[in-house]
Short mmCIF file of C-alpha atoms in Angstrom, two decimals:
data_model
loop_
_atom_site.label_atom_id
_atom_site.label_comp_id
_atom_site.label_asym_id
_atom_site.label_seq_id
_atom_site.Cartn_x
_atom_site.Cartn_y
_atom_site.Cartn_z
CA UNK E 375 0.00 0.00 0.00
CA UNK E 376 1.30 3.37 -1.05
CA UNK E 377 1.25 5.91 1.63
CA UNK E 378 1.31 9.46 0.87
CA UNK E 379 2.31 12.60 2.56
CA UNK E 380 2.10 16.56 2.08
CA UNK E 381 4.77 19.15 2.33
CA UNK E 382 3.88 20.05 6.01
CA UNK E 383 4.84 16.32 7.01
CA UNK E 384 1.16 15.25 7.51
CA UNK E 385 -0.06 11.93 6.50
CA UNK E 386 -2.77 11.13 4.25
CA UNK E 387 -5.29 14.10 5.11
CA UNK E 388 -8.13 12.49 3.13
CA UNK E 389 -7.71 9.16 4.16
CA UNK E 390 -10.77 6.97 4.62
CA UNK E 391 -11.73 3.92 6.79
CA UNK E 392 -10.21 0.52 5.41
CA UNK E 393 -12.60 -1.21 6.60
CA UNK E 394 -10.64 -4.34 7.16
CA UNK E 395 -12.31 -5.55 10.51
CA UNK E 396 -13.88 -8.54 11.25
CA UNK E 397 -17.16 -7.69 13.03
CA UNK E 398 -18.86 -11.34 14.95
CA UNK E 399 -21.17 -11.61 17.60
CA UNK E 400 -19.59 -11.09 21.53
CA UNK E 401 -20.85 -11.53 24.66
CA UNK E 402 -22.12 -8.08 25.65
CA UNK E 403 -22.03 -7.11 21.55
CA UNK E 404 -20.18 -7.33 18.82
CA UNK E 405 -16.41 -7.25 18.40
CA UNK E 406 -14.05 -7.02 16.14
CA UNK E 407 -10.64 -7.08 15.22
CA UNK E 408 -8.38 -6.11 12.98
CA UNK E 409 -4.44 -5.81 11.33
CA UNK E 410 -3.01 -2.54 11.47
CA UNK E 411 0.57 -3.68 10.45
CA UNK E 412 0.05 -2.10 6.86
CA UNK E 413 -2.06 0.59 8.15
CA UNK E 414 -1.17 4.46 8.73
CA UNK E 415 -2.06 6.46 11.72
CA UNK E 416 -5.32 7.81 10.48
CA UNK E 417 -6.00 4.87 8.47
CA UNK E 418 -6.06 2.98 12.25
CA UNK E 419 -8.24 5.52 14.75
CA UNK E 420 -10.57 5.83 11.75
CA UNK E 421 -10.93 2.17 11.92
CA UNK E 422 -11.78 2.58 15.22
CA UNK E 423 -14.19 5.05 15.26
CA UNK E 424 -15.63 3.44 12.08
CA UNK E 425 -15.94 0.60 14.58
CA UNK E 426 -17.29 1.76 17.75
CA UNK E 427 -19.30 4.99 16.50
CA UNK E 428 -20.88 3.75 13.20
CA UNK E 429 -21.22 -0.35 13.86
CA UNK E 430 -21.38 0.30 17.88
CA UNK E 431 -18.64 -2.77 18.55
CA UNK E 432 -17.95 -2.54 21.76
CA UNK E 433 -14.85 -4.62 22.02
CA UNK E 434 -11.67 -4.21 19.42
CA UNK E 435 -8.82 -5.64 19.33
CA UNK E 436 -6.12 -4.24 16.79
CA UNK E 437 -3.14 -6.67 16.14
CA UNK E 438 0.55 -5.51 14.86
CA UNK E 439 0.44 -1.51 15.94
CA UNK E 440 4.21 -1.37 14.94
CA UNK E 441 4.47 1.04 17.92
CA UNK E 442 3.20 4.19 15.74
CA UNK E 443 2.34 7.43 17.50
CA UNK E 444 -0.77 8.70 18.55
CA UNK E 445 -2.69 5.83 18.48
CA UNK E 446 -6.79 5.13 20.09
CA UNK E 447 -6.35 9.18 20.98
CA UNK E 448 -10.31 11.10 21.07
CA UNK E 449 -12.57 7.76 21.69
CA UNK E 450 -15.38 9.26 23.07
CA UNK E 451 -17.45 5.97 24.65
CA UNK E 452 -17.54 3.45 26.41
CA UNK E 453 -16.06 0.23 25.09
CA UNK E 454 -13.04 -1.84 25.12
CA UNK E 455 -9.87 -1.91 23.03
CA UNK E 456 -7.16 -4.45 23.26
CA UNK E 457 -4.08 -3.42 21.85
CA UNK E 458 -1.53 -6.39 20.96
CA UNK E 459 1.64 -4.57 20.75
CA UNK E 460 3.66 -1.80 21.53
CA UNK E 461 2.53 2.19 21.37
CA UNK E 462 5.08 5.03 20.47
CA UNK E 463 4.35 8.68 22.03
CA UNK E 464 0.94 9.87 22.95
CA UNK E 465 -1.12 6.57 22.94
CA UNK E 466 -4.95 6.71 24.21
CA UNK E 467 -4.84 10.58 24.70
CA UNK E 468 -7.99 12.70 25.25
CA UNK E 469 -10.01 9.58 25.74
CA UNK E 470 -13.26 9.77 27.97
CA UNK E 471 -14.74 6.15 28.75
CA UNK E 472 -12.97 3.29 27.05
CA UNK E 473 -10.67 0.81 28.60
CA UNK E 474 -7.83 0.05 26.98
CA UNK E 475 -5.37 -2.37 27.41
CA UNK E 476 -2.05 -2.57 25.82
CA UNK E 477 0.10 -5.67 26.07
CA UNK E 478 3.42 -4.05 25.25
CA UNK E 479 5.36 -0.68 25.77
CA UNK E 480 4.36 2.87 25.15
CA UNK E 481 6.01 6.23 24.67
CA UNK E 482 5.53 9.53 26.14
CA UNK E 483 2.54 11.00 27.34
CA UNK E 484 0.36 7.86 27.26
CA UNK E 485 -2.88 8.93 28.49
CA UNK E 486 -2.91 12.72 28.24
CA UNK E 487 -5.59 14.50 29.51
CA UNK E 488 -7.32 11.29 29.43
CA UNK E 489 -11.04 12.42 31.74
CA UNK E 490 -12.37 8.86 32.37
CA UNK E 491 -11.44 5.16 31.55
CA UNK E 492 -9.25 2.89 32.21
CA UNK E 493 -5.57 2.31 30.20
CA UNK E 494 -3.47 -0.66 31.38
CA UNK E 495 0.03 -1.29 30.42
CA UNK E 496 1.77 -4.34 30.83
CA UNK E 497 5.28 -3.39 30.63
CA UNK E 498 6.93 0.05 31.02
CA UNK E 499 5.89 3.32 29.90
CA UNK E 500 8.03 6.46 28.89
CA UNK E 501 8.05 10.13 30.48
CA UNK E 502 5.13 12.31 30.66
CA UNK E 503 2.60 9.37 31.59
CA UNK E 504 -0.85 10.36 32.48
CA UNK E 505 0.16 14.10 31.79
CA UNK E 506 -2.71 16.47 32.58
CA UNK E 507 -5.14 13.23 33.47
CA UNK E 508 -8.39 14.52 35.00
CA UNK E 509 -10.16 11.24 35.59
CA UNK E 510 -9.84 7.38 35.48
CA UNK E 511 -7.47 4.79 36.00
CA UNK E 512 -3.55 5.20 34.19
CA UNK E 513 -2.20 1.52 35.47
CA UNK E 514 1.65 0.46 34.47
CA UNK E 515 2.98 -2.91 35.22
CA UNK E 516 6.37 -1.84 34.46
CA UNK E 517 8.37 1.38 35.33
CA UNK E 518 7.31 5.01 33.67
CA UNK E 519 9.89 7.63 33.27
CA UNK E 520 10.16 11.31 34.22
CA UNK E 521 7.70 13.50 35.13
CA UNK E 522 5.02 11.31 35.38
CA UNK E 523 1.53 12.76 35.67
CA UNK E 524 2.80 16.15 35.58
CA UNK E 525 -0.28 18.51 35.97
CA UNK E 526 -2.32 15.62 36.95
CA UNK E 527 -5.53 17.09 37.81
CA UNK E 528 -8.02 13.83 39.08
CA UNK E 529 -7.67 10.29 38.50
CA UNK E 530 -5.20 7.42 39.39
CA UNK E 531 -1.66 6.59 38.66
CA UNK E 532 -0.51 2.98 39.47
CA UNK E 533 2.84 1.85 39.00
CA UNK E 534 3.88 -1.54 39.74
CA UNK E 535 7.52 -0.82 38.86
CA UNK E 536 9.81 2.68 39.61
CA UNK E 537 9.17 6.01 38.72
CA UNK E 538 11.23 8.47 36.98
CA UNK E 539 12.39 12.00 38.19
CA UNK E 540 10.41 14.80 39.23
CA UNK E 541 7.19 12.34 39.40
CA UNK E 542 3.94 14.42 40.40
CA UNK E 543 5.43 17.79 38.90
CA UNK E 544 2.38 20.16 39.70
CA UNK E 545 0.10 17.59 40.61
CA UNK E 546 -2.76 19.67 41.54
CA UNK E 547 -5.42 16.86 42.04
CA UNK E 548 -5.77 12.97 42.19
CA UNK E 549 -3.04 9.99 43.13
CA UNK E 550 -0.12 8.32 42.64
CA UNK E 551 0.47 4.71 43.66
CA UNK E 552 4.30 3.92 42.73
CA UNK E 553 4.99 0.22 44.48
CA UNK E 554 9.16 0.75 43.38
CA UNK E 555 11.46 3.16 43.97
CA UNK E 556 10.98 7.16 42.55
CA UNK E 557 13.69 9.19 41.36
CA UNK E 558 14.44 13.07 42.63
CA UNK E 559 12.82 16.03 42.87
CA UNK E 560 9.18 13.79 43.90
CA UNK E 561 6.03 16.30 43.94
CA UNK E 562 7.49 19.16 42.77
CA UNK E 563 5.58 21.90 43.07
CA UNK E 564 2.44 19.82 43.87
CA UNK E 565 -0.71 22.27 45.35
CA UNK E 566 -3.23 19.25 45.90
CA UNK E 567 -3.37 15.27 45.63
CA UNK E 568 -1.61 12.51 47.22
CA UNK E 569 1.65 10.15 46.05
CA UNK E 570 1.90 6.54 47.56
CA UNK E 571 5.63 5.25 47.57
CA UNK E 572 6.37 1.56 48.19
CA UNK E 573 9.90 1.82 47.56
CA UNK E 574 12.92 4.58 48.26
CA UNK E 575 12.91 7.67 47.70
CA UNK E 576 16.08 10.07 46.13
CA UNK E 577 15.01 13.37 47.11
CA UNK E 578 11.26 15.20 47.90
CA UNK E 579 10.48 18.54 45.61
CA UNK E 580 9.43 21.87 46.33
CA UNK E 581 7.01 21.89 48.73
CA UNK E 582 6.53 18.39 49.31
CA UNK E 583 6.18 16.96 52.25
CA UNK E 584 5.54 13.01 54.32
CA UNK E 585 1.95 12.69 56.15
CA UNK E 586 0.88 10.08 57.87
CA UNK E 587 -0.98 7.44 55.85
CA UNK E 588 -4.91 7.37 56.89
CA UNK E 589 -7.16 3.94 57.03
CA UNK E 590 -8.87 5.75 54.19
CA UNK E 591 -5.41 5.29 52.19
CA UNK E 592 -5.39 2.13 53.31
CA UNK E 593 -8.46 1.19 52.14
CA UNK E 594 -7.80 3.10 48.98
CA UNK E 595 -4.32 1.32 48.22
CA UNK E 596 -5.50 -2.22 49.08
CA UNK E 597 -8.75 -1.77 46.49
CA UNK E 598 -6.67 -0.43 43.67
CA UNK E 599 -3.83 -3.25 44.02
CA UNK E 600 -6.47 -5.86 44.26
CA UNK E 601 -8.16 -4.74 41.21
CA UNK E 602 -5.50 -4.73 38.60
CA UNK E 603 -3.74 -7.54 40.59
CA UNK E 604 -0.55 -5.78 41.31
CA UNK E 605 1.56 -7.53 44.42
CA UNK E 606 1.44 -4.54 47.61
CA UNK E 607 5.23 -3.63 48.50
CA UNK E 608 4.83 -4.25 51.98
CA UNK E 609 4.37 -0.66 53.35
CA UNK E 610 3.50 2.70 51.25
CA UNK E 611 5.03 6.52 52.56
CA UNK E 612 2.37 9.27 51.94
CA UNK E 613 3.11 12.34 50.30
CA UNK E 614 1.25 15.58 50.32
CA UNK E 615 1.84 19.45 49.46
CA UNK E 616 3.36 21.10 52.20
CA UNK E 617 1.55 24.51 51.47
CA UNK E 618 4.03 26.86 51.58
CA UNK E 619 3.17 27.58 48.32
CA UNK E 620 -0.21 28.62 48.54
CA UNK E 621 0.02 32.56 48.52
CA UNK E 622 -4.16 33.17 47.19
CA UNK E 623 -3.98 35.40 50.71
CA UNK E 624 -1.96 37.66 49.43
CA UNK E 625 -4.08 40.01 47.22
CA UNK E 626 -1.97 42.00 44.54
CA UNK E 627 -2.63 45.57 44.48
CA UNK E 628 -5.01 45.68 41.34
CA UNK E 629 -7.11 42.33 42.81
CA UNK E 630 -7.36 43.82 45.97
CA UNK E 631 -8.52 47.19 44.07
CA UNK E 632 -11.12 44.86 42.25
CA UNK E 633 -12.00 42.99 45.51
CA UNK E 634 -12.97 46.31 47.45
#
């Protein structure tokens, strides 16, 4: 199959469907699946909306990915999509209700600003995961790399592996589970949210400090281990923002000129 590109590097801009699928009967609807080895980009998420918006499959499973960028990004309902392969940089991004399971690798920025779902990952993920996530579950069996969920603002994180440096950069809302070990520079800047650490850790970040772990967490860490069956460390260190940062108090002159 010839694939063709324009000047400004993007592919195929009025590619269509290729309708390759094989639709049968499921349990709770149809599925299908489908080869993507000989497939571009496009040609692949408009397979799958094709799918899921147009025949309403609710399971997919897309063989061969060849680890190409920006794959499953913008599915917009509930369903489930099994990846069998590896994902380069910004898999499953700006999803809102699928759950998607990859059973290989990904790139950066899996998951961004991802507001409901679930995405599993069986082996490791690269820097950036779950950047900007506002809802659902982000779940790595492997390690992720720096600056994981960085801007997280709701959701989950769950690591079974280690975490990368400067993990939880500006969190400003949700969690962090990481079972391993987390490099330096942890919660940077963080105003809200929580990080659970199982293993060591090199250095805290601005304004991050230890609390003291709550049955709530307790009750939270042992539910989200036992549903994506992920072994418990042993014992998790809590991690919160320290507040030192929060200056809101502070009017500057032209606010406070506004306020009265």
């Amino acid at each position: 199959m010839k694939i063709s590109y324009d000047a400004r590097g993007l592919a195929e801009p009025a590619a269509q469907a290729p309708k390759t699928a094989t639709i049968e009967p499921g349990e709770n609807g149809s599925r299908a699946t489908f080869d993507a080895a000989a497939l571009t980009t496009r040609q692949i998420n408009l397979e799958l909306r094709r799918l899921i918006y147009d025949e309403g499959v609710t399971e997919v499973t897309v063989r061969n990915p060849g680890a190409k960028h920006s794959l499953a990004v913008g599915i917009l309902a509930r369903c489930q999509i099994t990846i069998e392969g590896s994902l380069g940089y910004f898999g499953c991004g700006l999803i809102d209700g699928p759950e998607i399971h990859v059973k290989g690798r990904v790139g950066w920025s899996v998951a961004e600003n991802m507001m409901s779902g679930v995405v599993v990952i069986d082996k490791n993920a690269g820097s950036l995961t779950g950047a900007a996530l506002r809802g659902g579950d982000v779940v790595v069996r492997g390690d992720v790399g720096a600056r994981s969920g960085i801007d997280q603002k709701g959701g989950t994180i769950l690591v079974g592996g280690n975490a990368g440096t400067m993990t939880g950069f500006m969190l400003q809302r949700g969690r962090q589970i990481i079972c391993g070990d987390v490099g330096g520079g942890l919660g940077d800047s963080m105003y809200d949210g929580a990080i659970y650490v199982g293993g060591k850790v090199t250095s805290l970040g601005v304004d991050c400090v230890e609390a003291e772990l709550t049955p709530a967490d307790d009750e939270l860490l042992a539910r989200k281990l036992r549903i994506y069956g992920i072994e418990a460390p042993g014992t998790f260190r809590k991690f919160v923002c320290g507040r030192k940062l929060w200056n809101y108090d502070n009017l500057e002159p032209a606010e406070r000129k506004l306020v009265l």
